[in-house]
Amino acid sequence: MAKIGAKKTTGWKATISVAMANYIEAGSIIAAASSLTMWQAYLHLDNIAVGLLSALSANAFGAAVGALFGGYLCDKYGRKFIYTYDLLAYMLGVLLIAVSVNFPMLLVGTIITGIAVGAGVPASWTYIAEEAPADKRAAHVGTAQLAWSTGPAITFLLAVLLAPLGLLGSRIIFIHLLIIAFITWYIRQGLSESAIWKEGKAREAKEGNKNNNNKGVLKELLRLKPNREALFLLIGIYLFWNLTAGAMGYFMPYIYQNVGGLTGTQANLLQVLLWSLTVATTYFVFMKLGDKYSRRTLFGIGAVMGIAAWLILTFTGMNWFSLFAFVLLWGSAAGFGAQAFYGLWASELFPTKYRAGAQGIMYFLVRLGIAIWSFILPTVMDKLGFKTAGIVMLVFLAIHCVIGILLAPNTNGKTLKQIEEERFGTTKTIKGKAV
């Protein structure tokens, strides 16, 4: 199967093909979010069913389980191994959603899609970072963030254009994701294995080191101080930011319509604007400046803008001024916010032998947190009101902001081997250069 793509996929083409995992992930979340109200009406779903769909989706627990196993397999069998199989499962999941006629079909398709998405995400961030030049790593990793932002922008636009078709329009959107997944899967078959991963495996084989078999990833993550520090930073920024952003990704159109009184078309157009701003700042701020200027400063600016956005939305009510202010601030901040820096730092701060596995564990914990919050959020808004939910979101964002600003690492321009040497002392150096 791996030989189907006869032509080798290298350079930026390889980066883009790998980054498409993020387009597919975000597209899946938004396709579900933009159609949630229609599925609810069509299948007569209550709040428990809505919460269950969200909790087990590509936005939450489904992706969490996929990332946990995907990260382990990625370190054990190689980055390319994941790319051979993950999108085949994904295509099955979105096809099942597209043809669903009852809740069990929709739920099973949602779970399969989520697991497949989760399996590919740690592999994508890891592969891109390992293959990127040291002085352009943020630019290359930013491609994944760019794809992650483009997915929702295009999916919400499709939702607007296909709105007259009702639920049929939503089914077409999932078919579009299936087609994108197939094209991406085909191109990926020409990818070469990560050079750094191959070097590490060859070194292990030469040394006959039986301890480097990835069976004790969690134990080693907790045993070594540099790992514990990285886990605190990365889970701290990504979990607490995602408890807000993840809920937004699935529920924001639902909130616009049920709290703000907007029509489905108005809600989706707002999201098109929001994600278009995220695309722009991902490219012009994170990708263009992330390798040249202080990442701590860039992160801090984005975090504060996100807090300001939710202060406006929570305490000024949902009028058009507050909605546009929210979209402008949050949409712009998300392009160089926690997810972009998480993807970069998570690939820099762990050794090659369990880089993807560490990301899988963290992604599992983060998505598990989102699953729990997504499950109870509809009930919180129904029983306690949107303002209470907004205040909780603000607390999450404040925590992530403080952790990120205080603990942001200085890794600009360094190779992954140099970073590993500085943090773990696990590579040899000759004349100051890691080898």
CSV table of N, CA, C and O in Angstrom, one decimal, residues 149 153 270-284 324 326-336:
chain,number,residue,atom,x,y,z
A,149,SER,N,-6.5,26.5,10.4
A,149,SER,CA,-7.4,27.6,10.4
A,149,SER,C,-8.1,27.7,9.0
A,149,SER,O,-9.3,28.2,9.0
A,153,ALA,N,-12.5,28.0,8.0
A,153,ALA,CA,-12.9,29.1,7.1
A,153,ALA,C,-13.6,28.6,5.9
A,153,ALA,O,-14.7,29.1,5.5
A,270,LEU,N,-20.1,34.8,10.5
A,270,LEU,CA,-19.2,35.3,11.6
A,270,LEU,C,-18.0,34.4,11.7
A,270,LEU,O,-16.9,34.9,11.9
A,271,GLN,N,-18.3,33.1,11.7
A,271,GLN,CA,-17.2,32.2,11.8
A,271,GLN,C,-16.2,32.2,10.6
A,271,GLN,O,-15.0,32.0,10.8
A,272,VAL,N,-16.8,32.5,9.4
A,272,VAL,CA,-15.9,32.6,8.3
A,272,VAL,C,-14.9,33.8,8.5
A,272,VAL,O,-13.7,33.7,8.2
A,273,LEU,N,-15.5,34.9,9.0
A,273,LEU,CA,-14.6,36.1,9.2
A,273,LEU,C,-13.6,35.8,10.3
A,273,LEU,O,-12.4,36.1,10.2
A,274,LEU,N,-14.0,35.1,11.4
A,274,LEU,CA,-13.1,34.8,12.5
A,274,LEU,C,-11.9,33.9,12.0
A,274,LEU,O,-10.8,34.2,12.3
A,275,TRP,N,-12.3,32.9,11.3
A,275,TRP,CA,-11.2,31.9,10.8
A,275,TRP,C,-10.4,32.5,9.7
A,275,TRP,O,-9.2,32.2,9.6
A,276,SER,N,-10.9,33.4,8.9
A,276,SER,CA,-10.1,34.1,7.9
A,276,SER,C,-9.0,35.0,8.6
A,276,SER,O,-7.9,35.1,8.1
A,277,LEU,N,-9.4,35.6,9.7
A,277,LEU,CA,-8.4,36.4,10.4
A,277,LEU,C,-7.4,35.5,11.0
A,277,LEU,O,-6.2,35.9,11.1
A,278,THR,N,-7.8,34.3,11.5
A,278,THR,CA,-6.8,33.4,12.0
A,278,THR,C,-5.8,32.9,11.0
A,278,THR,O,-4.6,32.8,11.2
A,279,VAL,N,-6.3,32.7,9.8
A,279,VAL,CA,-5.4,32.3,8.7
A,279,VAL,C,-4.4,33.4,8.4
A,279,VAL,O,-3.2,33.2,8.3
A,280,ALA,N,-4.9,34.7,8.4
A,280,ALA,CA,-4.0,35.8,8.1
A,280,ALA,C,-2.9,36.0,9.2
A,280,ALA,O,-1.7,36.2,8.8
A,281,THR,N,-3.3,35.9,10.4
A,281,THR,CA,-2.3,36.1,11.5
A,281,THR,C,-1.4,34.9,11.7
A,281,THR,O,-0.2,35.1,12.1
A,282,THR,N,-1.9,33.7,11.3
A,282,THR,CA,-1.0,32.6,11.3
A,282,THR,C,0.2,32.8,10.4
A,282,THR,O,1.4,32.6,10.7
A,283,TYR,N,-0.1,33.3,9.2
A,283,TYR,CA,0.9,33.5,8.2
A,283,TYR,C,1.7,34.7,8.5
A,283,TYR,O,3.0,34.6,8.5
A,284,PHE,N,1.1,35.8,8.7
A,284,PHE,CA,1.9,37.1,8.8
A,284,PHE,C,2.5,37.3,10.1
A,284,PHE,O,3.5,38.1,10.2
A,324,PHE,N,-18.7,41.6,16.7
A,324,PHE,CA,-17.6,41.9,15.7
A,324,PHE,C,-16.3,42.2,16.5
A,324,PHE,O,-15.2,41.8,16.0
A,326,PHE,N,-15.4,40.8,19.3
A,326,PHE,CA,-15.0,39.4,19.7
A,326,PHE,C,-14.3,38.7,18.6
A,326,PHE,O,-13.2,38.1,18.7
A,327,VAL,N,-15.0,38.7,17.4
A,327,VAL,CA,-14.4,38.0,16.3
A,327,VAL,C,-13.1,38.6,15.9
A,327,VAL,O,-12.1,37.8,15.5
A,328,LEU,N,-13.0,39.9,15.9
A,328,LEU,CA,-11.7,40.5,15.5
A,328,LEU,C,-10.6,40.2,16.4
A,328,LEU,O,-9.5,39.8,16.0
A,329,LEU,N,-10.8,40.2,17.7
A,329,LEU,CA,-9.8,40.0,18.7
A,329,LEU,C,-9.5,38.5,18.8
A,329,LEU,O,-8.3,38.1,18.7
A,330,TRP,N,-10.5,37.6,18.9
A,330,TRP,CA,-10.2,36.2,19.0
A,330,TRP,C,-9.7,35.6,17.8
A,330,TRP,O,-8.7,34.8,17.8
A,331,GLY,N,-10.3,36.0,16.6
A,331,GLY,CA,-9.8,35.4,15.4
A,331,GLY,C,-8.4,35.8,15.1
A,331,GLY,O,-7.6,34.9,14.6
A,332,SER,N,-8.0,37.0,15.4
A,332,SER,CA,-6.6,37.4,15.2
A,332,SER,C,-5.6,36.7,16.1
A,332,SER,O,-4.6,36.3,15.8
A,333,ALA,N,-6.0,36.7,17.4
A,333,ALA,CA,-5.2,36.1,18.4
A,333,ALA,C,-4.9,34.6,18.2
A,333,ALA,O,-3.8,34.1,18.5
A,334,ALA,N,-5.9,33.9,17.7
A,334,ALA,CA,-5.8,32.4,17.5
A,334,ALA,C,-4.7,32.0,16.6
A,334,ALA,O,-4.2,30.9,16.6
A,335,GLY,N,-4.4,32.9,15.6
A,335,GLY,CA,-3.3,32.6,14.7
A,335,GLY,C,-2.0,32.4,15.2
A,335,GLY,O,-1.1,31.7,14.7
A,336,PHE,N,-1.7,33.1,16.4
A,336,PHE,CA,-0.4,33.0,17.0
A,336,PHE,C,-0.6,32.7,18.5
A,336,PHE,O,0.1,33.2,19.4
